[in-house]
PDB file of C-alpha atoms in Angstrom:
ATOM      1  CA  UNK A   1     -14.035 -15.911 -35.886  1.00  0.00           C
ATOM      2  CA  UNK A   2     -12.053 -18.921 -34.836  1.00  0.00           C
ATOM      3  CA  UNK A   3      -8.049 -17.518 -34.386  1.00  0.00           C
ATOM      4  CA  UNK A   4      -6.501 -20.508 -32.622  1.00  0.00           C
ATOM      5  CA  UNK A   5      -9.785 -21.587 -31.089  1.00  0.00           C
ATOM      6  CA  UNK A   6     -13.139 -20.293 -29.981  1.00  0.00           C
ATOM      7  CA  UNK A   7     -12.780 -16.549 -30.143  1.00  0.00           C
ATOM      8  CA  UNK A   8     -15.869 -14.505 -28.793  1.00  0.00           C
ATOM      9  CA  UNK A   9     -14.527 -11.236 -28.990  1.00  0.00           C
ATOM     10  CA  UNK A  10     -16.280  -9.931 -32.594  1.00  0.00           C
ATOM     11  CA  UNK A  11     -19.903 -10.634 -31.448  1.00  0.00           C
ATOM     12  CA  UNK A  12     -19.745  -9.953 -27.717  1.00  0.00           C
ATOM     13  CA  UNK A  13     -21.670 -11.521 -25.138  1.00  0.00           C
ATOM     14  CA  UNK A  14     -25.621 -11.190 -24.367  1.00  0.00           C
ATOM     15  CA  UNK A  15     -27.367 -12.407 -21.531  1.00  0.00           C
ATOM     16  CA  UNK A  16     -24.525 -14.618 -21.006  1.00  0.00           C
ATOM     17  CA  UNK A  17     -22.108 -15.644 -17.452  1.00  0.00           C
ATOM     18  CA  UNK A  18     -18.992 -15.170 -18.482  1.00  0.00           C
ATOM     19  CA  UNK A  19     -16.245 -17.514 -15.940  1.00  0.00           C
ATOM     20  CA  UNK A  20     -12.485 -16.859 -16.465  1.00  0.00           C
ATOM     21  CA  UNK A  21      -9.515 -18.627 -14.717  1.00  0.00           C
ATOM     22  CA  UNK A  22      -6.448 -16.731 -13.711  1.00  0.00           C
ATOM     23  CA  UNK A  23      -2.844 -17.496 -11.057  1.00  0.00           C
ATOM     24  CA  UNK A  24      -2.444 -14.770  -8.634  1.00  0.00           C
ATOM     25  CA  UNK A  25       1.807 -14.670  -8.089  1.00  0.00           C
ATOM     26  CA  UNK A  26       1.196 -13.271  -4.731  1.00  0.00           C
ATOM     27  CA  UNK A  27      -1.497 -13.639  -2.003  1.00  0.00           C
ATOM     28  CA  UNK A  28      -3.577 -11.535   0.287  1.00  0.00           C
ATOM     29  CA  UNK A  29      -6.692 -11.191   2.503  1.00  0.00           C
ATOM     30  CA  UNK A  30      -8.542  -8.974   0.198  1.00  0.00           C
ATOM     31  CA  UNK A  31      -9.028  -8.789  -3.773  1.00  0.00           C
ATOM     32  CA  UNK A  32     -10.448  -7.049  -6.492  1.00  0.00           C
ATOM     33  CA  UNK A  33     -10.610  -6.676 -10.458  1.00  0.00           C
ATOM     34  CA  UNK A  34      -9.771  -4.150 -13.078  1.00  0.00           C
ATOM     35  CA  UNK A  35     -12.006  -4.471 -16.097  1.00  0.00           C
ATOM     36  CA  UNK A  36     -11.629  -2.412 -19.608  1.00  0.00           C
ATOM     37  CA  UNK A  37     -13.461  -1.260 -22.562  1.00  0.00           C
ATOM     38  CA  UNK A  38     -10.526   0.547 -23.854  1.00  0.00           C
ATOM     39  CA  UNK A  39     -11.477  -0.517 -27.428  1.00  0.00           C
ATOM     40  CA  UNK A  40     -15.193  -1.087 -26.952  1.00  0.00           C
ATOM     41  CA  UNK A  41     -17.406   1.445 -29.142  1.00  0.00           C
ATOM     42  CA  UNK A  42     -20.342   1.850 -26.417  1.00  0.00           C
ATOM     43  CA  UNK A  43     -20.855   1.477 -22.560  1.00  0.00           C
ATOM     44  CA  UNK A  44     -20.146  -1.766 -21.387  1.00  0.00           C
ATOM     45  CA  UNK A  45     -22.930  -2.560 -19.214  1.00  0.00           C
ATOM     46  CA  UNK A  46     -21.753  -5.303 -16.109  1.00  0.00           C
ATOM     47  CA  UNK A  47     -24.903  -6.824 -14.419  1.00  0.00           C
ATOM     48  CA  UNK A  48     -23.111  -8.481 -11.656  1.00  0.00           C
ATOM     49  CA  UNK A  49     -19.601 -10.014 -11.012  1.00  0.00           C
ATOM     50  CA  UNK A  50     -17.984 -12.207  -8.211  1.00  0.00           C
ATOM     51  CA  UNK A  51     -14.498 -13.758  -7.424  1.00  0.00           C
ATOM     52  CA  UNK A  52     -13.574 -16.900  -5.941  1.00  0.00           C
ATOM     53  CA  UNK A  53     -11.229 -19.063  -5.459  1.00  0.00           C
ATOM     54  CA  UNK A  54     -10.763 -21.830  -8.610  1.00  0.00           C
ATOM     55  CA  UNK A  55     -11.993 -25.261  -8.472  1.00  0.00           C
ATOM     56  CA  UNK A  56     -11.748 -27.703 -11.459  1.00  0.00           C
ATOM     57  CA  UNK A  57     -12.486 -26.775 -14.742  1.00  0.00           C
ATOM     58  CA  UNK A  58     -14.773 -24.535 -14.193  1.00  0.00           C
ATOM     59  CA  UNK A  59     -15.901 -24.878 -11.194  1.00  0.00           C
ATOM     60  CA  UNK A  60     -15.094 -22.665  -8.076  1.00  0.00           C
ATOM     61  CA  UNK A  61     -14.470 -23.735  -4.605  1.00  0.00           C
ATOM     62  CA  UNK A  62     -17.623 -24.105  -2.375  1.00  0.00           C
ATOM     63  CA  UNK A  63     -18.274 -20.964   0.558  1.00  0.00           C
ATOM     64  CA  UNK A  64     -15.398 -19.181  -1.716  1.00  0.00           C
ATOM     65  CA  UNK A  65     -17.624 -16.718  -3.744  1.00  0.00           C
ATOM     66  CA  UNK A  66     -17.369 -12.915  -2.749  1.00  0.00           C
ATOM     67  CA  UNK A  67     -19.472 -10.815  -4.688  1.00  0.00           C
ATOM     68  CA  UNK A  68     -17.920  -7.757  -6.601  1.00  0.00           C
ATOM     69  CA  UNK A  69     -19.261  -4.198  -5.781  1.00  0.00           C
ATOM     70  CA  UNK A  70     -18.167  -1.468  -7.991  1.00  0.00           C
ATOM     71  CA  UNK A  71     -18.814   2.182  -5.812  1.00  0.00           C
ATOM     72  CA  UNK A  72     -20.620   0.036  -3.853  1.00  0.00           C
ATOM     73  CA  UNK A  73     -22.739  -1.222  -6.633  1.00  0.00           C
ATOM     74  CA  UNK A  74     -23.534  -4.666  -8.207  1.00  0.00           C
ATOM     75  CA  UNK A  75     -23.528  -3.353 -11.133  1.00  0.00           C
ATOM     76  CA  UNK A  76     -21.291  -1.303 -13.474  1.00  0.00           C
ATOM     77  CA  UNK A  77     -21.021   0.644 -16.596  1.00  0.00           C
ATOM     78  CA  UNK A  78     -17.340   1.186 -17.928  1.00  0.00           C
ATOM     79  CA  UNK A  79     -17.340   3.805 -21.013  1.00  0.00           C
ATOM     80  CA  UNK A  80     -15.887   3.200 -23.982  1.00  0.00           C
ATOM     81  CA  UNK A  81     -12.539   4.064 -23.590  1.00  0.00           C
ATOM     82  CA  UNK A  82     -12.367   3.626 -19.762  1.00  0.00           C
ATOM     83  CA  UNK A  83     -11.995   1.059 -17.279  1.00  0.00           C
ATOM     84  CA  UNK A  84     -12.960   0.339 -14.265  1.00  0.00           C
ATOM     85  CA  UNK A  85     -11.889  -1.175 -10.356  1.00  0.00           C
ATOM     86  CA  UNK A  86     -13.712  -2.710  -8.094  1.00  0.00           C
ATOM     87  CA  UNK A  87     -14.451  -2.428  -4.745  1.00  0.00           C
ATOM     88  CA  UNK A  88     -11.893  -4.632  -2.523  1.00  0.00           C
ATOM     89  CA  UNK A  89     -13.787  -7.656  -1.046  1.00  0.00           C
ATOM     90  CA  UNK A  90     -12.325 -10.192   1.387  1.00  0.00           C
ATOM     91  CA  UNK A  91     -11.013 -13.143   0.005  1.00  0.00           C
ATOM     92  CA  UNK A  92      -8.039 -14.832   1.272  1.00  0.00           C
ATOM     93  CA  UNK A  93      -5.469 -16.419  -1.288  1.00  0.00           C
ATOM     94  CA  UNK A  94      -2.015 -17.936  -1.234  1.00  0.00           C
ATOM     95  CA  UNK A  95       0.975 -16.993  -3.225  1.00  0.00           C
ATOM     96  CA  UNK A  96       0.213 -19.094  -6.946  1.00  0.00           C
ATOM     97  CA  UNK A  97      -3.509 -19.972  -6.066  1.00  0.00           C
ATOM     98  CA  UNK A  98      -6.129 -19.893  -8.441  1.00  0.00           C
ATOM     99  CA  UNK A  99      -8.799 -17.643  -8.884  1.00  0.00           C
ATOM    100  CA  UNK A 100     -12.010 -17.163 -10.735  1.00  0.00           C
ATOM    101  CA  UNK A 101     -13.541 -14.080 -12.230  1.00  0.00           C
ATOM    102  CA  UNK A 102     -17.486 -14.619 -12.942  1.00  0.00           C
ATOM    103  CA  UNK A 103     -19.531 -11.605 -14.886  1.00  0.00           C
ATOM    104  CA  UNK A 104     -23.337 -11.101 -15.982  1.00  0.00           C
ATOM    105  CA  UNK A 105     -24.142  -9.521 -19.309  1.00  0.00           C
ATOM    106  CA  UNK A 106     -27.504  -9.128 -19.414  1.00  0.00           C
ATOM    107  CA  UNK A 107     -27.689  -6.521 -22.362  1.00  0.00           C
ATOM    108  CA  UNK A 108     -25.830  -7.263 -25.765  1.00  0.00           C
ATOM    109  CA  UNK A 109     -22.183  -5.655 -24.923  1.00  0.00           C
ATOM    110  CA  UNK A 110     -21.172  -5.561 -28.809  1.00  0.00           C
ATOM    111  CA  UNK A 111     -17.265  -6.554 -29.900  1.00  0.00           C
ATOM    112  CA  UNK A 112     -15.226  -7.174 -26.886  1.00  0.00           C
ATOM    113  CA  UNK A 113     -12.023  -5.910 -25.805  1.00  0.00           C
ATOM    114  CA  UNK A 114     -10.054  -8.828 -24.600  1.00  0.00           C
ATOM    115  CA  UNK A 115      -6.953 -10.930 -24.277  1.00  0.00           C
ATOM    116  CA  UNK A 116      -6.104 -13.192 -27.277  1.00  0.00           C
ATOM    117  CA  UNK A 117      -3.237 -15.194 -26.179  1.00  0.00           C
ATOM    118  CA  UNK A 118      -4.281 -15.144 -22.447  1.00  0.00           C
ATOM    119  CA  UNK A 119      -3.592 -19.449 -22.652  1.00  0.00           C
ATOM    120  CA  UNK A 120      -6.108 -19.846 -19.362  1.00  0.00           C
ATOM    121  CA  UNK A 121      -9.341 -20.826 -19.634  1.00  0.00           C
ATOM    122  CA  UNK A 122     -12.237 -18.664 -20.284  1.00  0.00           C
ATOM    123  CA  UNK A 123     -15.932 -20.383 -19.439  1.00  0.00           C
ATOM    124  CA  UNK A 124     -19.334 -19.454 -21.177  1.00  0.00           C
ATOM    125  CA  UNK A 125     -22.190 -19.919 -19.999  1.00  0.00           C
ATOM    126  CA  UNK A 126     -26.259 -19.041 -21.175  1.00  0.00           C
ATOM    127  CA  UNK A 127     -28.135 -17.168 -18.483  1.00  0.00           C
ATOM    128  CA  UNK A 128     -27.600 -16.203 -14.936  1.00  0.00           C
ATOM    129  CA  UNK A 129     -24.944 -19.020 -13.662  1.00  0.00           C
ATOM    130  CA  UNK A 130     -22.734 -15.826 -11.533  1.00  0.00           C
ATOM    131  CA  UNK A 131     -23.049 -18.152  -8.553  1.00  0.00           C
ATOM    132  CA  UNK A 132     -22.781 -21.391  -9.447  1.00  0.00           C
ATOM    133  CA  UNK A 133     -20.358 -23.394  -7.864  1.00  0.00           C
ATOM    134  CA  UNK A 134     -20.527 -26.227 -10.339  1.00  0.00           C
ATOM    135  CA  UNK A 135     -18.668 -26.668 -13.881  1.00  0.00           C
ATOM    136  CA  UNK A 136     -22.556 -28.088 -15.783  1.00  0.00           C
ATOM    137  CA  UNK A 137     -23.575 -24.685 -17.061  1.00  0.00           C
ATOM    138  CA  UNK A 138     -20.178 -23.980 -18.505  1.00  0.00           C
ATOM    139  CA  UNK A 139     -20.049 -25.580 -21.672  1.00  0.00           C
ATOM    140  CA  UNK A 140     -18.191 -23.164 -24.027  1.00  0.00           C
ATOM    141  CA  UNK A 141     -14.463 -22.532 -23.187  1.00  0.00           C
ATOM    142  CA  UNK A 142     -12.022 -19.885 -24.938  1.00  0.00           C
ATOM    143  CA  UNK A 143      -8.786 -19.537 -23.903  1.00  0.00           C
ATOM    144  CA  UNK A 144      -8.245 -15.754 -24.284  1.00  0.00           C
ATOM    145  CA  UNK A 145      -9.788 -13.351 -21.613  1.00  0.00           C
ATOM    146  CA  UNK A 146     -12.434 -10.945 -21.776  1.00  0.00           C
ATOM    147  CA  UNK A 147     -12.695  -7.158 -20.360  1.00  0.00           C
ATOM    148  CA  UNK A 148     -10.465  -8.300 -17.350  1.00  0.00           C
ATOM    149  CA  UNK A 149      -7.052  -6.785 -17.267  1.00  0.00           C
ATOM    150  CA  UNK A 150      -6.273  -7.194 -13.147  1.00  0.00           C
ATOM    151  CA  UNK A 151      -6.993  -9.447 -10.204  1.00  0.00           C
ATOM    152  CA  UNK A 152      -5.179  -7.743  -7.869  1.00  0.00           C
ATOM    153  CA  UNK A 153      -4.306  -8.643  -4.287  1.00  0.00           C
ATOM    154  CA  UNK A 154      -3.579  -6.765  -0.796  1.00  0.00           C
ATOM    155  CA  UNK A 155      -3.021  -7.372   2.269  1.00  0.00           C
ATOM    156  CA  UNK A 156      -0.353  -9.493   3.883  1.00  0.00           C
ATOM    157  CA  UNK A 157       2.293 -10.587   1.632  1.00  0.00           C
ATOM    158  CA  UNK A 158       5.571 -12.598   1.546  1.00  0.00           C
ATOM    159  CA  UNK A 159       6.527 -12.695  -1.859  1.00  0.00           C
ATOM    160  CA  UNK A 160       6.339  -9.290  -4.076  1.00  0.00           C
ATOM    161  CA  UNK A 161       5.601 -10.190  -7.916  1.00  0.00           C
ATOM    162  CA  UNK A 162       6.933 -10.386 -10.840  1.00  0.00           C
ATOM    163  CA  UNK A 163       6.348  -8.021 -14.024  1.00  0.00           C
ATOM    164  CA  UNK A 164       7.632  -8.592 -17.205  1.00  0.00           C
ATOM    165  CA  UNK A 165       7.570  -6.576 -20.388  1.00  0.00           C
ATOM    166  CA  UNK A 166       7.685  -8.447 -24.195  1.00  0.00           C
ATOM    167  CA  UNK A 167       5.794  -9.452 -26.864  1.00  0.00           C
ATOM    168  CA  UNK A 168       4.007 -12.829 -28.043  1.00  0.00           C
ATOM    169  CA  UNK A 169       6.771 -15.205 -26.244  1.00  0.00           C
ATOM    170  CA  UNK A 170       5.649 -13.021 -22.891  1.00  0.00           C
ATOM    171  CA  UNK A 171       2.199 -13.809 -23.696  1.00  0.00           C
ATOM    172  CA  UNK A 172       3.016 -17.301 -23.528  1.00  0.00           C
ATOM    173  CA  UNK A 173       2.320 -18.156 -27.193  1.00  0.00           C
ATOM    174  CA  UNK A 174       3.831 -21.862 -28.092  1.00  0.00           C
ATOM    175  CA  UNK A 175       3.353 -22.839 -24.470  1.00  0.00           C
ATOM    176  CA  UNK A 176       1.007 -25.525 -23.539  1.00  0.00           C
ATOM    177  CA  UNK A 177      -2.447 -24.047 -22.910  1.00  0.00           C
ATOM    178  CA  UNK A 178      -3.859 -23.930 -18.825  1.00  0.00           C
ATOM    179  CA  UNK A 179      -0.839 -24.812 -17.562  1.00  0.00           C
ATOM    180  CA  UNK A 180       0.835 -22.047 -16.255  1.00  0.00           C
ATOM    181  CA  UNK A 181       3.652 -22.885 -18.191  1.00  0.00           C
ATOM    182  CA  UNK A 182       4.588 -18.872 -19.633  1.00  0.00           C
ATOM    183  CA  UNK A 183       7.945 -18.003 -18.684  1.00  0.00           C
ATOM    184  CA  UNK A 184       6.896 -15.079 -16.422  1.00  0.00           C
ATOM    185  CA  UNK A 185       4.970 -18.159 -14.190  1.00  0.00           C
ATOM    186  CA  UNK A 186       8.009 -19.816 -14.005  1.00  0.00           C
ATOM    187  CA  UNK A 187      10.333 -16.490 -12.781  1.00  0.00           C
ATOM    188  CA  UNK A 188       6.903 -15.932 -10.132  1.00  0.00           C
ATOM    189  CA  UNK A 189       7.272 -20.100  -9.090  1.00  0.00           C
ATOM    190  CA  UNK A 190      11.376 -19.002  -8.542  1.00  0.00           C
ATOM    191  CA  UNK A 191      10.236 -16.105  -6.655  1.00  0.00           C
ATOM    192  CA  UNK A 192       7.838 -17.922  -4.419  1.00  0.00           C
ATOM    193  CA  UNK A 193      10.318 -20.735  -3.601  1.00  0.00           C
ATOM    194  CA  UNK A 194      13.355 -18.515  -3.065  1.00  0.00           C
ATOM    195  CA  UNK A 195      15.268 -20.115  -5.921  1.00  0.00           C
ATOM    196  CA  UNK A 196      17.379 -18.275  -8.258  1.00  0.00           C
ATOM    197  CA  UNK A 197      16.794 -14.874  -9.103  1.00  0.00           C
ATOM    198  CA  UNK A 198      14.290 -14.368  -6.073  1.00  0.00           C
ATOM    199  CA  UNK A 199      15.417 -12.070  -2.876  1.00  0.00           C
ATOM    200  CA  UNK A 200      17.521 -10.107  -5.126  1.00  0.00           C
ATOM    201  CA  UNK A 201      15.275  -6.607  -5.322  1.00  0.00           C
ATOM    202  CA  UNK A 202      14.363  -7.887  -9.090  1.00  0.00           C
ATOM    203  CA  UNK A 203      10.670  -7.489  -9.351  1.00  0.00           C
ATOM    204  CA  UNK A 204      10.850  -6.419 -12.865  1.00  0.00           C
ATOM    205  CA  UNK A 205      12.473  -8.366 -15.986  1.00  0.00           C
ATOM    206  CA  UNK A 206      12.247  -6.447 -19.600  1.00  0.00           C
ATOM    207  CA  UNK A 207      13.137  -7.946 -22.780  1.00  0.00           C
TER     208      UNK A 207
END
């Protein structure tokens, strides 16, 4: 079902690379993913994941990819119901960089939980493309996001970040698509560049 685009969520992914873009508001030297199948029916079998930093489209930046260990596996299964972290791997990133999340479904993973108005790209791909640096094998984009609920960062950082509590207008719905251009990316830009309503000990804004 097409709801304001490509939607992939009802039939789920099989033998498929899955390649999603996402903004980290703060940066670190290490990083790692949270991944859900809070609504999924059966185990969500992950054959392989790795991060990197964003390049066009959907590309990633060459000698960037890290690949994502789970208890010090390559793989994962999350249970229905459950999610799951990753182990932390070492990947230096800047305050607003971009990131990439690549996963492997090898076996049919049935209706997916996800992100509808996540208004970032989401890249598909046929096969095993987990490491490809180029955009070629991409050729199917969504823009909501798929079993990924977290990047999150550690390490050294300058800036904090910025959580925000709402509804569809916090989601970012009417704003232009891949941009960045949700009002909680403008309060992290604000935060980053010590403008207005940064320094202040407001990390949180609720509407």
């Amino acid at each position: 079902m097409d709801w304001y685009g490509p939607n992939w969520s009802e039939k789920g992914f099989a033998g498929d690379s899955l390649r999603q873009v996402i903004r980290v508001t703060d940066g670190g030297s290490k990083a790692r993913i949270r991944l859900s199948n809070v609504y999924g029916t059966t185990p969500l079998r992950v054959a392989g994941g790795v991060i990197a930093k964003a390049g066009t489209g959907a590309a990633v930046q060459p000698g960037s990819l890290r690949t994502l260990r789970f208890h010090c596996s390559t793989g994962a299964v999350v249970p229905p119901g459950r999610e799951i972290v990753s182990d932390a791997v070492a990947l230096r990133s800047s305050a607003l960089d971009k990131l990439t999340v690549t996963l492997r479904f090898d076996a049919p993973t049935g209706p997916a939980t996800f992100h509808h108005f996540a208004m970032a790209a989401a890249y598909r791909a046929a096969g095993d493309h987990l490491t490809d640096t180029g955009a070629a094998a991409f050729g199917e984009r969504s823009d909501s996001w798929y079993y990924l609920t977290g990047v999150e960062v550690s390490g050294k950082s300058r800036h904090g970040s910025v959580v925000t509590f709402g509804d569809s207008l916090t989601d970012g719905v009417g704003s232009t698509k891949g941009i960045d251009g949700r009002y909680p990316d403008r309060l992290a830009e604000r935060l980053v560049s010590g403008g207005p309503a940064a320094g202040r000990g407001q990390r949180g804004y609720r509407r």
